Short mmCIF file of C-alpha atoms in Angstrom, two decimals:
data_model
loop_
_atom_site.label_atom_id
_atom_site.label_comp_id
_atom_site.label_asym_id
_atom_site.label_seq_id
_atom_site.Cartn_x
_atom_site.Cartn_y
_atom_site.Cartn_z
CA MET A 1 -121.84 4.67 123.66
CA LYS A 2 -124.39 6.48 125.83
CA TRP A 3 -122.39 9.70 125.65
CA LEU A 4 -122.44 9.49 121.84
CA LYS A 5 -126.23 9.27 121.95
CA GLU A 6 -126.33 12.31 124.25
CA VAL A 7 -124.12 14.31 121.85
CA TYR A 8 -126.31 13.22 118.91
CA SER A 9 -129.50 14.25 120.70
CA LEU A 10 -127.89 17.60 121.54
CA PHE A 11 -128.06 18.48 117.83
CA VAL A 12 -130.74 16.19 116.41
CA ASP A 13 -134.32 15.91 117.53
CA ASP A 14 -135.98 14.96 114.26
CA PRO A 15 -133.52 13.11 111.96
CA LYS A 16 -135.53 14.05 108.86
CA LEU A 17 -135.25 17.76 109.71
CA ALA A 18 -131.50 17.41 110.29
CA VAL A 19 -131.05 15.70 106.90
CA LEU A 20 -133.14 18.40 105.19
CA ALA A 21 -131.05 21.14 106.83
CA LEU A 22 -127.91 19.43 105.51
CA ILE A 23 -129.54 19.20 102.05
CA ALA A 24 -130.06 23.00 102.23
CA LEU A 25 -126.30 23.39 102.63
CA VAL A 26 -125.56 20.94 99.80
CA VAL A 27 -127.91 22.93 97.50
CA ALA A 28 -126.05 26.09 98.52
CA LEU A 29 -122.70 24.44 97.79
CA VAL A 30 -123.89 23.39 94.31
CA LEU A 31 -125.07 26.94 93.60
CA VAL A 32 -121.72 28.33 94.76
CA LYS A 33 -119.94 25.94 92.36
CA LEU A 34 -122.25 27.22 89.58
CA ASP A 35 -121.13 30.75 90.54
CA GLN A 36 -124.58 31.69 91.87
CA ARG A 37 -123.12 32.88 95.18
CA SER A 38 -125.91 35.32 96.08
CA ALA A 39 -128.72 32.90 95.19
CA ALA A 40 -127.07 30.26 97.40
CA GLY A 41 -127.89 32.24 100.57
CA LEU A 42 -131.52 32.56 99.54
CA ALA A 43 -131.57 28.80 98.84
CA ILE A 44 -130.38 28.04 102.39
CA PHE A 45 -133.13 30.23 103.85
CA LEU A 46 -135.88 28.78 101.64
CA VAL A 47 -134.91 25.12 102.08
CA VAL A 48 -134.47 25.47 105.87
CA SER A 49 -137.84 27.27 106.21
CA GLY A 50 -139.52 24.64 104.03
CA SER A 51 -137.90 21.87 106.09
CA LEU A 52 -139.25 23.36 109.32
CA TRP A 53 -142.69 23.57 107.78
CA TYR A 54 -142.49 19.92 106.60
CA SER A 55 -141.11 18.62 109.91
CA THR A 56 -143.67 20.36 112.13
CA ARG A 57 -146.56 19.54 109.83
CA HIS A 58 -145.76 15.82 109.93
CA ASP A 59 -145.09 15.65 113.67
CA MET B 1 -118.02 43.45 121.39
CA ASN B 2 -120.36 41.41 119.18
CA TRP B 3 -123.86 42.21 120.43
CA TYR B 4 -125.60 39.50 118.37
CA VAL B 5 -123.43 36.86 120.00
CA LEU B 6 -123.76 38.38 123.48
CA VAL B 7 -127.57 38.50 123.34
CA ALA B 8 -127.89 34.99 121.88
CA ALA B 9 -125.44 33.52 124.42
CA PHE B 10 -127.23 35.32 127.28
CA LEU B 11 -130.70 34.11 126.27
CA ALA B 12 -129.67 30.55 125.44
CA SER B 13 -127.55 30.06 128.55
CA SER B 14 -130.21 31.62 130.82
CA VAL B 15 -132.74 29.06 129.59
CA GLU B 16 -130.31 26.20 130.25
CA PHE B 17 -129.31 27.54 133.68
CA VAL B 18 -132.99 27.86 134.68
CA GLU B 19 -133.50 24.19 133.75
CA ALA B 20 -130.39 23.10 135.66
CA LEU B 21 -131.48 25.17 138.69
CA THR B 22 -134.84 23.38 138.78
CA ILE B 23 -133.10 19.99 139.07
CA VAL B 24 -130.61 21.19 141.71
CA LEU B 25 -133.46 22.72 143.73
CA ALA B 26 -135.45 19.48 143.51
CA VAL B 27 -132.46 17.49 144.79
CA GLY B 28 -131.86 20.09 147.54
CA THR B 29 -135.51 19.99 148.61
CA VAL B 30 -135.62 16.19 148.97
CA GLU B 31 -132.09 15.23 150.05
CA GLY B 32 -130.66 18.52 151.34
CA TYR B 33 -128.27 20.91 149.63
CA ARG B 34 -125.04 19.02 150.36
CA PRO B 35 -125.51 16.29 147.68
CA ALA B 36 -127.15 18.83 145.36
CA LEU B 37 -124.17 21.19 145.54
CA ARG B 38 -121.62 18.34 145.42
CA GLY B 39 -123.21 17.01 142.20
CA THR B 40 -123.26 20.55 140.80
CA ALA B 41 -119.60 21.15 141.67
CA ILE B 42 -118.46 17.88 140.05
CA ALA B 43 -120.46 18.74 136.92
CA VAL B 44 -118.90 22.22 136.76
CA VAL B 45 -115.39 20.71 137.04
CA ALA B 46 -116.19 18.13 134.31
CA LEU B 47 -117.57 20.87 132.05
CA THR B 48 -114.52 23.06 132.65
CA ILE B 49 -112.15 20.23 131.66
CA LEU B 50 -114.27 19.44 128.58
CA THR B 51 -114.33 23.11 127.55
CA MET B 52 -110.55 23.37 127.91
CA ILE B 53 -109.98 20.24 125.82
CA LEU B 54 -112.52 21.19 123.14
CA GLY B 55 -111.82 24.93 123.15
CA VAL B 56 -108.04 24.97 123.28
CA GLY B 57 -107.48 21.71 121.38
CA VAL B 58 -109.87 22.42 118.51
CA LEU B 59 -108.82 26.05 118.10
CA ARG B 60 -105.13 25.19 118.06
CA TYR B 61 -105.25 22.31 115.60
CA VAL B 62 -108.22 22.93 113.27
CA PRO B 63 -107.85 25.66 110.60
CA ILE B 64 -110.33 28.54 111.06
CA GLY B 65 -111.92 28.00 107.59
CA VAL B 66 -112.75 24.37 108.36
CA LEU B 67 -113.80 25.28 111.91
CA ARG B 68 -116.28 27.89 110.68
CA GLY B 69 -117.84 25.42 108.27
CA VAL B 70 -118.23 22.69 110.89
CA ILE B 71 -119.50 25.17 113.48
CA GLY B 72 -121.97 26.68 111.01
CA VAL B 73 -123.41 23.23 110.29
CA LEU B 74 -123.63 22.36 114.02
CA LEU B 75 -125.27 25.72 114.82
CA LEU B 76 -127.79 25.24 112.04
CA LEU B 77 -128.69 21.76 113.35
CA PHE B 78 -128.85 23.09 116.91
CA GLY B 79 -130.97 26.08 115.82
CA VAL B 80 -133.54 24.13 113.78
CA LYS B 81 -133.90 21.69 116.67
CA TRP B 82 -134.79 24.54 119.07
CA LEU B 83 -136.98 26.28 116.50
CA ARG B 84 -138.91 23.11 115.70
CA LYS B 85 -139.71 22.59 119.39
CA ALA B 86 -140.76 26.26 119.74
CA ILE B 87 -143.06 26.01 116.68
CA LEU B 88 -144.69 22.85 118.07
CA ARG B 89 -145.19 24.54 121.46
CA PHE B 90 -146.63 27.78 120.08
CA SER B 91 -148.96 25.96 117.72
CA GLY B 92 -150.31 23.82 120.57
CA LYS B 93 -148.93 20.51 119.23
CA LYS B 94 -146.60 20.16 122.22
CA SER B 95 -147.24 21.31 125.78
CA LEU B 96 -145.47 24.47 126.93
CA HIS B 97 -142.36 24.07 129.06
CA ASP B 98 -143.40 24.45 132.71
CA GLU B 99 -140.63 24.63 135.33
CA SER B 100 -143.08 24.14 138.26
CA ALA B 101 -144.39 20.91 136.72
CA ILE B 102 -140.85 19.67 136.00
CA PHE B 103 -139.83 20.53 139.59
CA ALA B 104 -142.81 18.59 141.00
CA LYS B 105 -142.01 15.60 138.76
CA GLU B 106 -138.33 15.60 139.81
CA VAL B 107 -139.26 15.88 143.50
CA GLY B 108 -141.68 12.94 143.07
CA LYS B 109 -138.99 10.78 141.44
CA LEU B 110 -136.44 11.66 144.16
CA ARG B 111 -138.94 11.03 147.00
CA ALA B 112 -139.57 7.53 145.63
CA ASN B 113 -135.86 6.87 146.11
CA GLN B 114 -135.37 9.00 149.26
CA GLY B 115 -132.32 8.34 151.44
CA ASN B 116 -130.08 7.48 148.51
CA THR B 117 -127.79 10.51 148.58
CA PHE B 118 -125.54 9.07 145.87
CA ALA B 119 -128.49 8.87 143.45
CA ALA B 120 -129.50 12.42 144.42
CA GLN B 121 -125.97 13.65 143.78
CA ALA B 122 -125.94 11.85 140.43
CA THR B 123 -129.26 13.51 139.51
CA ALA B 124 -127.81 16.97 140.25
CA PHE B 125 -124.65 16.08 138.29
CA ASN B 126 -126.62 14.85 135.27
CA GLY B 127 -128.90 17.89 135.25
CA VAL B 128 -126.11 20.43 135.51
CA PHE B 129 -123.78 18.55 133.13
CA LEU B 130 -126.33 18.05 130.35
CA GLU B 131 -127.76 21.58 130.53
CA GLY B 132 -124.26 22.99 130.92
CA LEU B 133 -123.10 21.03 127.87
CA GLU B 134 -125.57 23.00 125.77
CA VAL B 135 -124.14 26.25 127.17
CA VAL B 136 -120.62 25.04 126.33
CA VAL B 137 -121.70 24.22 122.76
CA ILE B 138 -123.31 27.65 122.35
CA VAL B 139 -120.35 29.58 123.80
CA LEU B 140 -117.74 27.60 121.85
CA THR B 141 -119.56 27.59 118.52
CA MET B 142 -120.75 31.19 118.55
CA GLY B 143 -117.56 32.49 120.12
CA SER B 144 -115.31 30.84 117.57
CA ALA B 145 -117.48 31.44 114.48
CA ALA B 146 -117.80 35.17 115.25
CA GLN B 147 -114.24 35.21 116.63
CA SER B 148 -115.64 36.89 119.70
CA TYR B 149 -115.23 34.58 122.66
CA SER B 150 -115.47 37.49 125.07
CA SER B 151 -119.02 38.34 123.88
CA ALA B 152 -120.19 34.72 124.17
CA ILE B 153 -118.57 34.27 127.60
CA ILE B 154 -119.92 37.60 128.93
CA GLY B 155 -123.43 36.74 127.67
CA ALA B 156 -123.34 33.32 129.36
CA ALA B 157 -121.83 34.79 132.55
CA ILE B 158 -124.61 37.41 132.81
CA GLY B 159 -127.16 34.61 132.35
CA LEU B 160 -125.49 32.52 135.08
CA ALA B 161 -125.25 35.45 137.53
CA LEU B 162 -128.88 36.41 136.96
CA VAL B 163 -130.31 32.90 137.30
CA LEU B 164 -128.08 32.05 140.28
CA SER B 165 -129.00 35.24 142.18
CA LEU B 166 -132.72 34.80 141.47
CA GLY B 167 -132.50 31.12 142.46
CA LEU B 168 -130.71 31.92 145.72
CA ALA B 169 -133.18 34.70 146.53
CA LEU B 170 -136.35 32.75 145.72
CA ARG B 171 -135.26 29.16 146.49
CA ALA B 172 -137.94 28.08 144.02
CA PRO B 173 -137.98 27.14 140.33
CA LEU B 174 -137.99 30.21 138.11
CA SER B 175 -141.34 29.41 136.52
CA ARG B 176 -142.07 33.07 135.74
CA VAL B 177 -139.12 33.34 133.39
CA PRO B 178 -140.66 33.47 129.88
CA GLU B 179 -138.70 30.37 128.87
CA ASN B 180 -140.88 29.44 125.91
CA VAL B 181 -140.50 32.87 124.31
CA MET B 182 -136.75 32.87 125.07
CA LYS B 183 -136.34 29.46 123.46
CA PHE B 184 -138.22 30.68 120.42
CA VAL B 185 -135.95 33.76 120.11
CA VAL B 186 -132.82 31.63 120.60
CA GLY B 187 -134.03 29.14 117.98
CA ILE B 188 -134.46 31.98 115.47
CA MET B 189 -131.03 33.45 116.32
CA LEU B 190 -129.14 30.14 116.20
CA THR B 191 -130.78 29.15 112.90
CA SER B 192 -129.90 32.55 111.43
CA PHE B 193 -126.28 32.43 112.65
CA GLY B 194 -125.94 28.82 111.51
CA SER B 195 -127.28 29.65 108.03
CA PHE B 196 -124.98 32.67 107.78
CA TRP B 197 -121.74 31.08 108.97
CA ALA B 198 -122.22 27.72 107.25
CA GLY B 199 -123.09 29.56 104.02
CA GLU B 200 -120.13 31.91 104.34
CA SER B 201 -117.71 29.03 104.81
CA PHE B 202 -119.05 27.42 101.61
CA GLY B 203 -118.50 30.64 99.64
CA VAL B 204 -122.01 32.13 99.77
CA VAL B 205 -122.01 35.90 99.24
CA TRP B 206 -124.45 37.48 101.68
CA PRO B 207 -125.82 40.90 100.68
CA TYR B 208 -124.63 43.75 102.97
CA GLN B 209 -122.32 41.30 104.83
CA ASP B 210 -123.25 41.02 108.57
CA VAL B 211 -126.52 42.95 108.05
CA SER B 212 -127.73 39.76 106.36
CA ILE B 213 -127.95 38.19 109.82
CA LEU B 214 -130.74 40.69 110.62
CA LEU B 215 -132.42 39.86 107.29
CA LEU B 216 -132.21 36.14 108.11
CA ILE B 217 -133.64 36.76 111.60
CA ALA B 218 -136.55 38.74 110.08
CA GLY B 219 -137.04 36.08 107.39
CA TYR B 220 -137.07 33.13 109.80
CA LEU B 221 -139.37 35.08 112.13
CA ALA B 222 -141.84 35.61 109.28
CA ALA B 223 -141.55 31.98 108.12
CA THR B 224 -142.08 30.69 111.66
CA TRP B 225 -145.10 32.93 112.14
CA LEU B 226 -146.60 31.55 108.92
CA ILE B 227 -145.91 27.94 109.99
CA VAL B 228 -147.43 28.47 113.47
CA SER B 229 -150.53 30.17 111.99
CA ASN B 230 -150.91 27.36 109.46
CA LEU B 231 -150.58 24.64 112.13
CA LYS B 232 -153.07 26.41 114.41
CA ARG B 233 -155.57 26.67 111.56
CA ARG B 234 -155.14 22.97 110.76
CA GLU B 235 -155.65 22.02 114.41
CA ALA B 236 -158.80 24.19 114.57
CA ASP B 237 -160.16 22.65 111.35
CA ALA B 238 -159.49 19.15 112.65
CA ALA B 239 -161.29 19.85 115.97
#
């Protein structure tokens, strides 16, 4: 299972940040379903930027 | 040729190759270059097999729409991880990456165990394999998402040739390479590409198509600058 841990740590450093980045994509998906396709891109950018701010502030 | 992909692959792989070189040099300095190069060669073979299985297998059996979505998500996770570290380093919350210090630490660890060539070979293998794995991830994800493997491979190959020739010429860790700045740039690029491709696969309409990647890069650059300034101010206030 060590290799699985290595693969995980290749992509995830701060689990909270990873979850927030995934939430950004879920928000975008919801906006796409609501036919707000252009706003969805802006949502990804804003949520990811906010997540970085939150993660680094609470480090 | 996709220049975005080429530049990102070049910068990201150069950083990883510099880190791998430091470990191989440390092993070579303590135990000689035979175990160092043997460990490196085994790692390169293992990475080649892995790349063939992942690259050929995944591309043949996974539909491109699904692949782009998965790759976009992985790139976004990979990008925010790099960017977070860069923000912490530039704001002073984490010490800057220093190849000379890492080299000295590796040499110290190897000296404590001197004479064990198998352990030295394993150290070289681990270093090259783990750093190389990141290069494989970058080349495979960026190459397949942009459908431009040649750009990703050329970028990584230029990085390898440059680092290898400098390493052979200097026989010392490449501590003058501006690794921290490069990691910061790569973090911005990977986060931007990840946002773009993951969004596109979910049906997001990006204004001006690919030009949006530049807008995302500028946006994340501005956001990062704000975060670093804010963290620095907080640190100063706390002191």
